Coordinates of C-alpha atoms in Angstrom, one line a residue:
Chain A
M1 CA 41.6 28.6 -66.8
S2 CA 38.4 29.1 -68.5
T3 CA 35.4 31.3 -68.0
I4 CA 31.9 30.6 -68.4
T5 CA 28.9 32.0 -68.8
V6 CA 25.9 31.7 -66.8
A7 CA 24.0 29.4 -68.8
Q8 CA 26.8 27.4 -68.9
A9 CA 27.1 27.5 -65.4
A10 CA 23.4 26.5 -64.9
E11 CA 23.9 23.4 -67.1
F12 CA 27.4 21.7 -64.9
L13 CA 25.1 22.7 -62.1
R14 CA 22.1 20.7 -63.8
G15 CA 24.5 18.1 -65.0
H16 CA 26.3 16.3 -61.6
D17 CA 25.7 16.1 -57.9
S18 CA 26.4 15.6 -54.8
Y19 CA 27.8 19.1 -53.9
L20 CA 29.9 20.5 -51.4
I21 CA 29.9 24.7 -52.0
L22 CA 32.8 26.5 -50.1
T23 CA 33.2 30.0 -49.2
H24 CA 35.9 32.1 -48.4
K25 CA 37.9 33.2 -44.7
R26 CA 37.1 35.5 -42.5
P27 CA 33.2 35.1 -44.4
D28 CA 30.8 38.4 -45.3
G29 CA 27.3 38.4 -46.0
D30 CA 27.6 37.8 -50.0
T31 CA 29.6 34.2 -49.7
I32 CA 27.3 33.3 -46.7
G33 CA 24.3 34.2 -48.7
C34 CA 25.5 33.0 -52.2
A35 CA 26.5 29.5 -50.3
A36 CA 23.0 29.2 -48.8
G37 CA 21.2 30.5 -51.9
L38 CA 22.9 27.7 -53.7
C39 CA 22.9 25.0 -51.6
R40 CA 18.8 25.6 -50.9
G41 CA 18.8 26.1 -55.1
L42 CA 20.5 22.7 -55.8
R43 CA 18.1 20.7 -53.3
A44 CA 15.5 21.8 -54.8
L45 CA 16.3 20.3 -58.2
G46 CA 17.0 16.7 -56.2
K47 CA 20.8 17.0 -55.7
T48 CA 22.5 16.9 -52.6
A49 CA 24.2 19.6 -51.7
H50 CA 25.8 21.2 -48.7
I51 CA 28.1 23.5 -47.7
C52 CA 31.9 23.4 -46.5
P53 CA 31.9 23.9 -42.1
G54 CA 34.3 25.6 -40.9
T55 CA 33.3 29.2 -42.6
G56 CA 33.4 31.1 -39.5
A57 CA 30.6 32.9 -39.9
T58 CA 29.9 35.7 -37.1
P59 CA 26.2 35.0 -35.4
V60 CA 24.7 37.6 -37.7
F61 CA 25.5 35.6 -40.4
A62 CA 25.6 31.9 -38.8
P63 CA 21.8 31.2 -39.0
Y64 CA 21.8 31.2 -43.0
L65 CA 23.7 28.2 -42.8
E66 CA 21.7 26.0 -40.7
G67 CA 20.5 22.7 -41.9
L68 CA 23.0 23.2 -45.1
L69 CA 26.6 22.3 -43.4
A70 CA 28.0 19.1 -44.6
P71 CA 27.8 16.1 -42.5
E72 CA 31.7 14.5 -41.7
G73 CA 32.9 12.4 -43.8
Y74 CA 30.5 13.6 -46.8
E75 CA 32.4 13.0 -49.9
P76 CA 31.1 15.0 -52.5
S77 CA 32.0 14.7 -56.5
A78 CA 31.8 18.2 -57.5
V79 CA 33.2 21.5 -55.3
V80 CA 31.6 25.0 -56.4
S81 CA 33.1 28.2 -54.8
V82 CA 31.1 31.1 -54.2
D83 CA 32.6 35.1 -53.8
I84 CA 36.3 33.4 -53.6
A85 CA 38.6 35.6 -55.7
A86 CA 42.1 34.2 -54.6
A87 CA 43.3 30.6 -53.3
G88 CA 44.8 32.6 -50.4
L89 CA 41.1 32.8 -49.5
F90 CA 40.1 29.3 -48.6
T91 CA 38.7 28.4 -45.0
D92 CA 41.2 25.9 -43.2
A93 CA 38.4 23.0 -44.1
G94 CA 38.1 24.6 -47.6
Q95 CA 42.3 23.8 -48.4
P96 CA 41.8 19.8 -49.1
W97 CA 39.5 20.6 -51.4
L98 CA 41.4 23.6 -53.2
A99 CA 44.0 20.6 -53.2
R100 CA 41.3 18.0 -54.6
G101 CA 40.7 20.3 -57.4
V102 CA 37.7 22.8 -57.7
D103 CA 35.7 22.6 -60.2
L104 CA 34.0 25.9 -60.3
A105 CA 33.7 28.9 -59.3
I106 CA 31.0 31.6 -59.2
D107 CA 32.8 35.3 -58.4
H108 CA 32.8 38.7 -59.3
H109 CA 36.2 40.0 -58.1
P110 CA 38.1 41.6 -60.7
S111 CA 41.4 40.3 -59.0
Q112 CA 39.8 36.7 -59.7
E113 CA 42.9 34.6 -59.7
F114 CA 41.5 31.6 -61.7
F115 CA 42.5 28.1 -59.4
A116 CA 38.8 26.7 -60.5
R117 CA 38.8 24.0 -63.3
Q118 CA 36.0 26.1 -64.6
T119 CA 35.0 30.3 -63.7
C120 CA 31.8 32.0 -63.7
L121 CA 32.7 35.4 -63.3
D122 CA 31.1 38.7 -63.9
A123 CA 33.1 42.1 -62.5
G124 CA 30.5 44.0 -63.4
R125 CA 28.1 43.0 -60.3
A126 CA 28.1 45.2 -57.1
A127 CA 27.7 41.5 -55.3
C128 CA 28.7 37.9 -56.3
G129 CA 24.3 37.4 -54.8
E130 CA 23.6 38.6 -58.1
L131 CA 25.3 36.6 -60.1
V132 CA 24.1 33.1 -58.1
F133 CA 21.2 34.3 -58.7
D134 CA 20.6 34.5 -62.6
I135 CA 22.3 31.4 -62.0
L136 CA 19.1 29.6 -59.7
R137 CA 16.9 31.4 -62.7
E138 CA 17.8 29.4 -65.3
L139 CA 17.9 26.3 -63.2
G140 CA 14.0 26.7 -62.7
P141 CA 11.8 29.1 -59.9
V142 CA 13.7 30.9 -57.4
T143 CA 11.4 30.3 -54.2
A144 CA 11.6 32.9 -51.2
D145 CA 13.1 30.8 -49.1
M146 CA 16.6 30.9 -51.6
A147 CA 15.2 34.3 -52.0
A148 CA 16.6 35.0 -48.6
P149 CA 20.8 34.5 -48.3
L150 CA 20.3 36.0 -52.0
Y151 CA 18.9 39.4 -50.0
V152 CA 21.1 39.2 -47.8
A153 CA 24.1 38.6 -49.9
I154 CA 23.4 41.5 -52.3
A155 CA 22.3 44.0 -49.5
T156 CA 25.2 43.5 -47.2
D157 CA 27.7 43.3 -50.2
T158 CA 26.6 47.0 -50.9
G159 CA 25.7 48.4 -47.8
C160 CA 22.1 48.3 -48.6
F161 CA 22.6 49.9 -51.8
Q162 CA 24.5 52.6 -50.6
Y163 CA 28.1 52.0 -52.2
S164 CA 29.3 53.1 -55.3
S165 CA 29.5 49.3 -56.8
T166 CA 25.4 49.1 -56.9
T167 CA 24.0 49.6 -60.1
A168 CA 20.6 49.4 -62.0
H169 CA 20.9 45.3 -62.1
T170 CA 21.6 45.3 -58.5
H171 CA 17.9 47.0 -57.9
R172 CA 16.5 44.8 -60.2
A173 CA 18.0 41.7 -58.7
A174 CA 16.6 43.3 -55.4
A175 CA 13.0 43.7 -57.3
A176 CA 13.0 40.2 -59.0
L177 CA 14.1 38.6 -55.3
M178 CA 11.4 40.5 -53.7
D179 CA 8.6 38.8 -55.9
T180 CA 8.6 35.6 -54.7
G181 CA 7.3 36.9 -51.7
L182 CA 10.5 37.5 -49.3
D183 CA 9.7 39.7 -47.1
V184 CA 13.1 41.5 -46.6
F185 CA 12.2 44.0 -43.1
P186 CA 13.4 41.7 -40.9
L187 CA 16.5 41.2 -42.9
N188 CA 17.2 45.1 -43.3
K189 CA 16.5 45.7 -39.7
R190 CA 18.9 42.8 -38.6
H191 CA 21.4 43.7 -40.5
F192 CA 21.2 47.6 -41.2
R193 CA 19.1 48.5 -38.2
T194 CA 20.3 46.7 -35.4
K195 CA 23.7 47.3 -32.9
T196 CA 24.4 45.9 -30.1
W197 CA 24.8 47.8 -26.8
A198 CA 28.6 47.0 -26.9
R199 CA 29.1 48.4 -31.0
L200 CA 27.4 51.8 -29.4
Q201 CA 29.6 52.0 -26.0
V202 CA 32.9 51.9 -29.0
E203 CA 31.7 54.6 -31.4
R204 CA 30.8 56.3 -27.6
L205 CA 34.0 56.1 -26.7
I206 CA 35.4 56.9 -30.4
V207 CA 33.8 59.8 -30.5
E208 CA 35.2 60.9 -27.2
R209 CA 38.2 59.9 -27.5
M210 CA 39.4 60.7 -31.2
H211 CA 41.7 63.3 -32.7
R212 CA 41.0 66.2 -35.5
Y213 CA 43.7 67.6 -37.5
D214 CA 43.4 69.8 -40.5
G215 CA 40.6 71.4 -39.3
G216 CA 38.5 68.4 -39.3
K217 CA 39.4 66.8 -42.3
L218 CA 41.7 64.1 -41.3
A219 CA 40.3 62.1 -38.3
V220 CA 42.2 59.6 -36.2
A221 CA 40.3 56.8 -34.1
P222 CA 42.7 55.0 -31.6
V223 CA 41.0 52.1 -30.6
S224 CA 42.8 50.7 -27.5
L225 CA 42.0 47.0 -25.8
S226 CA 41.1 49.0 -22.1
L227 CA 38.6 50.8 -24.6
M228 CA 37.4 47.0 -26.0
D229 CA 37.3 45.9 -22.1
E230 CA 35.5 49.7 -21.3
A231 CA 32.8 48.9 -23.9
G232 CA 32.2 44.9 -23.7
A233 CA 33.0 44.8 -27.1
V234 CA 34.1 41.6 -28.8
E235 CA 35.5 41.3 -32.6
G236 CA 32.0 40.3 -33.2
D237 CA 31.0 44.1 -32.3
M238 CA 33.6 45.7 -34.5
E239 CA 32.8 44.5 -38.2
D240 CA 33.5 47.6 -40.3
I241 CA 34.3 50.4 -37.8
A242 CA 37.2 51.1 -40.3
A243 CA 33.9 53.6 -41.9
F244 CA 32.4 54.9 -38.6
L245 CA 35.0 58.3 -38.8
G246 CA 33.9 58.1 -42.8
Q247 CA 30.9 59.1 -42.4
I248 CA 31.6 62.0 -39.9
E249 CA 30.7 65.4 -42.0
G250 CA 34.3 66.9 -43.8
V251 CA 36.6 64.2 -42.9
E252 CA 38.1 63.3 -46.2
T253 CA 41.0 61.2 -44.5
S254 CA 40.4 59.2 -41.8
V255 CA 42.3 56.4 -39.8
T256 CA 41.6 53.7 -37.3
I257 CA 44.2 52.0 -34.9
R258 CA 43.5 48.6 -33.3
E259 CA 45.9 47.9 -30.9
L260 CA 46.8 44.1 -30.9
E261 CA 46.5 41.6 -28.1
E262 CA 50.5 39.9 -29.4
G263 CA 51.6 43.5 -28.9
G264 CA 51.9 46.6 -32.0
C265 CA 48.6 47.9 -33.9
K266 CA 46.5 47.5 -37.0
L267 CA 45.6 50.4 -39.1
S268 CA 42.8 51.1 -41.5
L269 CA 42.9 53.8 -44.0
R270 CA 40.0 55.3 -45.7
T271 CA 40.5 58.4 -48.0
G272 CA 38.7 60.4 -50.6
A273 CA 40.1 61.4 -53.8
G274 CA 43.6 63.4 -53.2
L275 CA 44.8 60.7 -51.6
N276 CA 46.1 57.1 -52.5
A277 CA 45.4 54.9 -49.0
S278 CA 47.7 52.2 -50.6
A279 CA 50.8 54.5 -51.5
V280 CA 50.6 55.2 -47.3
C281 CA 50.3 52.2 -46.5
A282 CA 52.7 50.8 -48.7
L283 CA 55.1 53.0 -46.7
L284 CA 54.6 51.0 -43.2
G285 CA 54.9 47.6 -45.4
G286 CA 50.9 47.3 -46.1
G287 CA 48.8 47.7 -49.1
G288 CA 45.2 47.8 -50.7
H289 CA 43.2 49.9 -52.9
A290 CA 43.2 54.0 -53.6
A291 CA 40.4 54.6 -51.5
A292 CA 40.7 52.1 -48.6
A293 CA 44.1 50.3 -47.3
G294 CA 45.5 48.6 -44.2
C295 CA 49.2 48.1 -42.6
T296 CA 49.9 46.9 -39.3
V297 CA 53.0 48.5 -37.3
S298 CA 54.6 47.4 -33.9
G299 CA 54.6 50.2 -31.2
T300 CA 52.1 51.8 -29.2
L301 CA 48.8 53.6 -30.3
E302 CA 51.0 56.9 -29.8
E303 CA 53.5 55.9 -32.0
A304 CA 51.3 53.9 -34.9
E305 CA 49.3 57.4 -34.7
A306 CA 52.5 59.3 -35.3
A307 CA 54.1 56.6 -38.3
I308 CA 50.6 56.7 -40.1
L309 CA 50.4 60.8 -39.6
A310 CA 54.3 61.2 -40.8
A311 CA 53.3 58.9 -43.7
I312 CA 50.4 61.0 -44.4
R313 CA 52.0 63.8 -45.5
T314 CA 55.1 62.6 -47.0
V315 CA 52.1 61.0 -49.5
Q316 CA 50.7 64.4 -49.5
A317 CA 54.2 66.5 -50.0
G318 CA 54.6 63.9 -53.1
A319 CA 51.5 64.5 -54.9
Chain B
M1 CA -13.2 64.1 -54.4
S2 CA -12.3 63.0 -57.6
T3 CA -9.6 60.3 -57.8
I4 CA -7.6 60.2 -60.8
T5 CA -4.9 57.7 -62.7
V6 CA -1.5 58.9 -63.7
A7 CA -2.3 58.5 -67.3
Q8 CA -5.0 61.2 -66.7
A9 CA -2.5 63.2 -64.3
A10 CA -0.3 63.5 -67.5
E11 CA -2.8 64.6 -69.6
F12 CA -3.8 67.4 -67.1
L13 CA -0.1 68.5 -67.1
R14 CA 0.7 68.4 -70.4
G15 CA -2.7 70.3 -70.9
H16 CA -2.0 73.6 -68.4
D17 CA 1.0 75.5 -67.9
S18 CA 2.1 78.1 -65.2
Y19 CA 2.9 75.8 -63.0
L20 CA 3.4 76.3 -59.0
I21 CA 4.4 73.2 -57.0
L22 CA 3.5 73.1 -53.2
T23 CA 5.7 71.3 -50.6
H24 CA 4.2 70.0 -47.0
K25 CA 5.2 71.7 -43.9
R26 CA 8.1 70.5 -41.7
P27 CA 9.2 68.6 -45.2
D28 CA 11.0 65.9 -45.5
G29 CA 13.1 64.5 -49.1
D30 CA 10.0 63.5 -50.2
T31 CA 7.8 66.1 -50.5
I32 CA 11.1 68.4 -51.8
G33 CA 11.9 66.3 -54.6
C34 CA 8.9 65.3 -55.7
A35 CA 8.7 68.8 -56.3
A36 CA 12.0 69.7 -57.6
G37 CA 11.6 66.6 -60.5
L38 CA 7.8 67.7 -61.2
C39 CA 8.9 70.8 -61.6
R40 CA 12.2 70.0 -63.5
G41 CA 10.0 67.5 -65.9
L42 CA 7.3 70.9 -66.5
R43 CA 10.0 73.0 -67.6
A44 CA 11.5 70.2 -69.9
L45 CA 8.1 70.3 -71.7
G46 CA 8.0 73.8 -72.2
K47 CA 6.3 74.7 -69.3
T48 CA 6.6 77.6 -67.2
A49 CA 6.6 75.9 -63.4
H50 CA 8.2 77.6 -59.7
I51 CA 7.6 75.6 -56.9
C52 CA 6.1 78.2 -53.8
P53 CA 9.1 79.5 -51.8
G54 CA 8.9 79.0 -47.9
T55 CA 9.2 75.7 -48.2
G56 CA 11.1 75.7 -45.0
A57 CA 13.7 73.0 -46.3
T58 CA 16.8 71.9 -44.0
P59 CA 20.0 72.9 -45.3
V60 CA 20.2 68.8 -46.5
F61 CA 17.5 69.7 -49.0
A62 CA 17.6 73.0 -50.0
P63 CA 20.2 72.2 -52.4
Y64 CA 17.5 70.5 -54.4
L65 CA 14.9 73.6 -54.7
E66 CA 17.8 75.8 -56.1
G67 CA 16.7 77.6 -59.5
L68 CA 13.1 76.4 -58.9
L69 CA 11.4 78.4 -56.2
A70 CA 9.2 81.5 -57.7
P71 CA 9.7 84.5 -58.4
E72 CA 8.2 87.4 -56.5
G73 CA 4.5 88.5 -57.6
Y74 CA 4.4 84.8 -59.4
E75 CA 0.9 84.4 -60.8
P76 CA 0.2 80.3 -61.8
S77 CA -2.5 79.0 -63.5
A78 CA -2.1 75.4 -62.1
V79 CA -1.2 74.5 -58.5
V80 CA -0.3 71.5 -57.6
S81 CA 0.5 69.8 -54.5
V82 CA 3.3 67.0 -53.7
D83 CA 2.7 64.7 -50.4
I84 CA 0.3 66.7 -48.7
A85 CA -1.8 64.5 -47.2
A86 CA -3.9 67.0 -45.6
A87 CA -4.5 71.4 -45.4
G88 CA -3.3 71.1 -41.5
L89 CA -0.2 70.1 -43.5
F90 CA -0.1 73.7 -46.0
T91 CA 3.3 75.8 -45.0
D92 CA 2.1 79.3 -44.5
A93 CA 3.5 80.4 -48.1
G94 CA 1.0 77.7 -49.4
Q95 CA -2.0 78.8 -47.7
P96 CA -3.0 81.4 -49.9
W97 CA -2.8 79.0 -52.6
L98 CA -4.8 76.4 -50.3
A99 CA -7.3 78.8 -50.3
R100 CA -7.7 80.0 -54.0
G101 CA -7.7 75.7 -54.5
V102 CA -5.0 73.1 -55.2
D103 CA -6.0 72.1 -59.1
L104 CA -4.5 69.0 -58.8
A105 CA -2.7 66.8 -55.6
I106 CA -0.1 63.9 -55.9
D107 CA 0.1 61.8 -52.9
H108 CA 0.7 58.2 -52.0
H109 CA -0.9 59.0 -48.3
P110 CA -3.6 56.2 -46.9
S111 CA -4.9 59.5 -45.2
Q112 CA -5.6 62.0 -47.8
E113 CA -8.2 64.7 -47.0
F114 CA -9.0 65.3 -50.5
F115 CA -8.7 68.7 -50.3
A116 CA -7.7 69.5 -54.0
R117 CA -10.2 69.6 -57.4
Q118 CA -8.5 66.2 -58.8
T119 CA -5.9 63.4 -56.9
C120 CA -3.9 61.1 -58.1
L121 CA -3.7 59.3 -55.1
D122 CA -1.4 55.3 -55.0
A123 CA -1.4 54.6 -51.1
G124 CA 0.3 50.9 -52.2
R125 CA 4.1 53.5 -53.0
A126 CA 6.7 53.6 -50.5
A127 CA 7.5 57.3 -51.7
C128 CA 5.4 59.9 -53.4
G129 CA 8.4 60.0 -55.9
E130 CA 7.5 57.0 -57.3
L131 CA 3.8 58.7 -58.4
V132 CA 5.8 61.5 -59.6
F133 CA 8.0 59.5 -61.3
D134 CA 5.5 57.4 -63.2
I135 CA 3.9 60.7 -64.2
L136 CA 6.9 62.3 -65.6
R137 CA 7.3 58.9 -67.7
E138 CA 4.2 59.4 -69.0
L139 CA 5.2 62.6 -70.2
G140 CA 8.2 62.3 -72.0
P141 CA 12.0 61.2 -71.2
V142 CA 13.3 61.3 -67.6
T143 CA 16.6 62.9 -67.8
A144 CA 19.0 62.7 -64.6
D145 CA 18.4 65.5 -63.9
M146 CA 14.6 64.9 -62.7
A147 CA 15.9 61.9 -61.8
A148 CA 18.2 63.1 -58.7
P149 CA 15.9 64.7 -57.0
L150 CA 13.4 61.8 -57.3
Y151 CA 15.5 59.0 -56.1
V152 CA 16.6 61.2 -52.7
A153 CA 12.4 61.2 -52.9
I154 CA 12.3 57.3 -52.9
A155 CA 15.5 56.4 -50.9
T156 CA 15.1 59.0 -48.1
D157 CA 11.5 58.0 -47.7
T158 CA 12.4 54.2 -47.0
G159 CA 15.5 54.3 -45.1
C160 CA 17.1 53.7 -48.7
F161 CA 15.4 50.7 -49.1
Q162 CA 14.9 49.8 -45.6
Y163 CA 11.2 50.6 -44.4
S164 CA 9.1 47.7 -44.5
S165 CA 6.8 50.0 -46.8
T166 CA 9.6 49.2 -49.6
T167 CA 8.1 47.2 -52.4
A168 CA 9.7 45.5 -55.8
H169 CA 8.2 48.8 -57.3
T170 CA 10.7 50.7 -55.6
H171 CA 13.4 49.2 -56.3
R172 CA 12.3 49.2 -60.2
A173 CA 11.6 52.9 -59.5
A174 CA 15.4 53.2 -58.3
A175 CA 16.4 50.4 -61.3
A176 CA 15.0 52.9 -63.9
L177 CA 16.3 56.1 -62.5
M178 CA 19.9 55.0 -62.6
D179 CA 19.0 54.1 -66.1
T180 CA 19.1 57.7 -66.8
G181 CA 22.4 58.1 -66.2
L182 CA 22.2 59.3 -62.5
D183 CA 24.8 58.6 -60.2
V184 CA 23.4 58.2 -57.2
F185 CA 26.4 57.3 -54.9
P186 CA 27.4 61.1 -53.7
L187 CA 23.3 61.2 -53.1
N188 CA 23.2 58.1 -50.8
K189 CA 26.7 60.0 -49.2
R190 CA 24.6 63.1 -48.5
H191 CA 21.6 61.2 -47.0
F192 CA 23.1 58.4 -45.4
R193 CA 26.7 58.1 -44.7
T194 CA 26.8 61.6 -43.3
K195 CA 26.8 63.0 -39.4
T196 CA 27.7 66.4 -38.4
W197 CA 29.8 66.7 -35.6
A198 CA 26.8 68.2 -33.4
R199 CA 25.0 64.9 -33.9
L200 CA 27.6 62.6 -33.3
Q201 CA 27.8 64.2 -30.3
V202 CA 24.0 64.0 -29.1
E203 CA 24.4 60.3 -29.8
R204 CA 27.4 59.9 -27.8
L205 CA 25.7 61.7 -25.1
I206 CA 22.0 59.8 -25.3
V207 CA 24.3 56.6 -25.0
E208 CA 25.9 58.2 -22.4
R209 CA 23.0 59.2 -20.4
M210 CA 20.3 57.1 -21.4
H211 CA 17.8 54.8 -19.2
R212 CA 17.4 51.4 -19.7
Y213 CA 14.6 49.5 -18.4
D214 CA 13.3 45.6 -18.3
G215 CA 16.6 43.9 -19.1
G216 CA 17.0 46.4 -21.8
K217 CA 13.5 46.0 -24.2
L218 CA 12.5 49.9 -22.6
A219 CA 14.8 52.7 -23.3
V220 CA 14.3 56.9 -22.4
A221 CA 16.6 58.8 -23.7
P222 CA 15.9 62.1 -21.8
V223 CA 17.6 64.8 -24.5
S224 CA 17.7 68.0 -22.1
L225 CA 18.7 71.7 -23.8
S226 CA 21.8 71.5 -21.7
L227 CA 22.8 68.0 -23.7
M228 CA 21.3 70.1 -26.9
D229 CA 23.8 73.0 -26.0
E230 CA 26.9 70.6 -25.0
A231 CA 26.7 69.1 -28.5
G232 CA 27.0 72.6 -29.9
A233 CA 23.5 70.4 -31.6
V234 CA 20.6 72.6 -34.2
E235 CA 17.6 71.6 -34.8
G236 CA 18.8 70.3 -38.0
D237 CA 21.1 67.5 -36.2
M238 CA 17.8 66.2 -34.6
E239 CA 16.4 64.4 -37.8
D240 CA 14.6 61.0 -36.8
I241 CA 16.5 61.5 -33.3
A242 CA 13.5 59.2 -31.8
A243 CA 14.9 56.1 -34.3
F244 CA 18.1 56.0 -32.9
L245 CA 17.4 54.0 -29.7
G246 CA 15.4 51.5 -31.8
Q247 CA 18.2 50.6 -33.5
I248 CA 19.8 48.8 -30.3
E249 CA 19.8 44.9 -29.9
G250 CA 17.1 44.2 -27.6
V251 CA 15.3 47.3 -27.2
E252 CA 11.2 46.8 -28.2
T253 CA 10.1 50.0 -26.5
S254 CA 12.0 53.8 -27.0
V255 CA 11.2 57.2 -25.3
T256 CA 12.9 59.7 -26.6
I257 CA 12.1 63.2 -24.6
R258 CA 13.1 66.4 -25.4
E259 CA 13.0 69.6 -23.1
L260 CA 11.3 72.1 -24.8
E261 CA 12.3 76.4 -24.9
E262 CA 9.3 77.1 -23.8
G263 CA 8.5 74.9 -20.9
G264 CA 7.1 70.6 -20.6
C265 CA 8.8 68.0 -22.9
K266 CA 7.9 66.5 -26.3
L267 CA 8.2 62.7 -26.0
S268 CA 8.3 60.3 -29.2
L269 CA 7.6 56.6 -28.4
R270 CA 8.4 53.5 -30.7
T271 CA 6.8 50.6 -29.8
G272 CA 7.0 46.8 -31.1
A273 CA 4.7 44.3 -31.8
G274 CA 3.5 44.1 -28.0
L275 CA 2.4 47.6 -27.3
N276 CA 0.3 49.7 -28.8
A277 CA 2.4 53.5 -29.0
S278 CA -0.8 55.5 -29.9
A279 CA -2.3 54.0 -27.0
V280 CA 0.3 54.9 -24.4
C281 CA 0.5 58.3 -25.8
A282 CA -3.5 59.3 -25.8
L283 CA -3.2 58.8 -22.1
L284 CA -1.2 61.8 -21.5
G285 CA -2.9 63.8 -24.6
G286 CA -1.0 62.7 -27.2
G287 CA -1.8 60.3 -30.3
G288 CA 0.0 58.9 -33.7
H289 CA 0.4 55.0 -35.2
A290 CA 0.5 51.7 -33.2
A291 CA 4.4 51.9 -33.8
A292 CA 5.0 55.3 -33.4
A293 CA 3.3 57.9 -31.5
G294 CA 3.8 61.0 -29.6
C295 CA 3.0 63.8 -26.6
T296 CA 3.7 66.9 -25.6
V297 CA 3.4 67.2 -21.6
S298 CA 4.2 70.2 -18.6
G299 CA 6.7 69.5 -15.9
T300 CA 10.6 68.3 -16.1
L301 CA 12.0 66.1 -17.8
E302 CA 12.4 63.4 -15.0
E303 CA 8.5 63.8 -14.4
A304 CA 7.7 63.3 -18.3
E305 CA 10.0 60.0 -18.0
A306 CA 7.4 59.4 -14.8
A307 CA 4.6 59.9 -16.5
I308 CA 5.1 58.2 -20.1
L309 CA 6.8 54.9 -17.8
A310 CA 3.2 55.1 -15.3
A311 CA 1.6 55.4 -19.1
I312 CA 3.1 52.1 -20.6
R313 CA 2.6 50.6 -17.2
T314 CA -0.8 51.0 -17.5
V315 CA -1.5 50.2 -21.6
Q316 CA 0.7 46.9 -20.7
A317 CA -1.3 45.9 -17.6
G318 CA -4.2 46.1 -19.5
A319 CA -3.3 44.4 -22.9

């Protein structure tokens, strides 16, 4: 375990060649954007660089990978991971490279597990994209084609500068990325101002069928398989659906319950300051953070709702 | 008509006292935030400063005015307008002051009509709040209590840094405002991540009842008075509702039709690159911009929908 600075990470990248870049499983805009930005930056230095295939990127993020995925049989001499906090978060395609050994991990998660030979970590950054941008700036001029995926990394990981993780540095990074001539409007439109028809139907049905308790402070949305069918929704339409209820004025605690194909239900809990979400979900065998946690339970949607309500009451009574 | 620089505007503000600050009618976050930020900044200089009452601020913006409205009978010696582009945009309470003469107009609209003795105008700024911030920086240190309303001005006028008006300067202004120690998270939560229950019902009913044409490229939402009743919605719940349809994937042209209490309908049209919204609405006696225009027509919702569809077809045929 060794932590290195931005300048040292740049030095490493300048000193090697034939890179393979790894992204984390269930990829978000940050890991995909970092990989694409870094890959383009390395290529601009005249290096060979590719992203490990099998990222599992959803259609909204897949375009950023175009032309950057490694061809079959590619033999890298340096392996770099971006936005991966732990060995358990590697993709299936990334597993052999984890076994071979990761040369450099670039990350912003405080939970970083130091699986790599060298780690460039700054947990003060809202997005790993901020860190990759600083590294690229050390390596040479950042162009608009590198800036686009890095902007996506930063903007999506901060809910377009709305999450509490956003800092003055985040805004300065966005400004510097725009200085490259990057037009951020189409990126904002795609990621923050576009909903599929199916997603709109999901939201409509959730509003129609949700349950409210405690004078509206507690909201529960049961999302049955039949609701998904009725909406014509697939998994790609459900991104960040657990945050949907939390935007309702007056709602402090929200639960989204997804009925699973294989039986049972997956619950996502979001809480305000007064209730520890992780403690509630721990009672049902799950876990997470103080404000956002989850668990999987057996039984029907009705049974899952009764179980989480009971768990919430237990934690509230103990608080 | 005289245009002055940021430094000259600061000089003017340093050189006078007993300020009255005017906001525009149907106020948004920019005019309210500018007024509040400027008022606090002037008071920090030891000046007397108040905002003209009767702003008409909706509940979401009214809190920023607390403690800043002029007492009855207040006699200012200098009148300053913020974010007001034209004489026709003064509030009822502002009319007498327009008649007396506005000493300084601070604005960012290219359509500025130069009604004031002096005008500090920068049409390159996404929000008037950016300009007020630059002026306050000339006057002295900007504190978090000045920064909060200025952040609201900038963030709301750019759709939280998403509109095409957003520049690198906008992000740098946000960063500098955060440097004052300002916590932007509660402000983002209030303005971008909160929907009233009634607003959610309005959106649900719109999705349920909207009409789609041209394979989903054209969307029309009739909003009847009975829909408003059913949703329990008041005017404050309808902010920016014309933008709601525009977020649907594949929608290029959208029309929101509001049935009016007094009879007839008010139409808001949003278009993409291929269709001039202003030309369409001109056919029905209205007007606006290339991408956003409106008109008021007599008749029922059905008649209004038929009329705007015909107007769209006419302009499309002529294009």
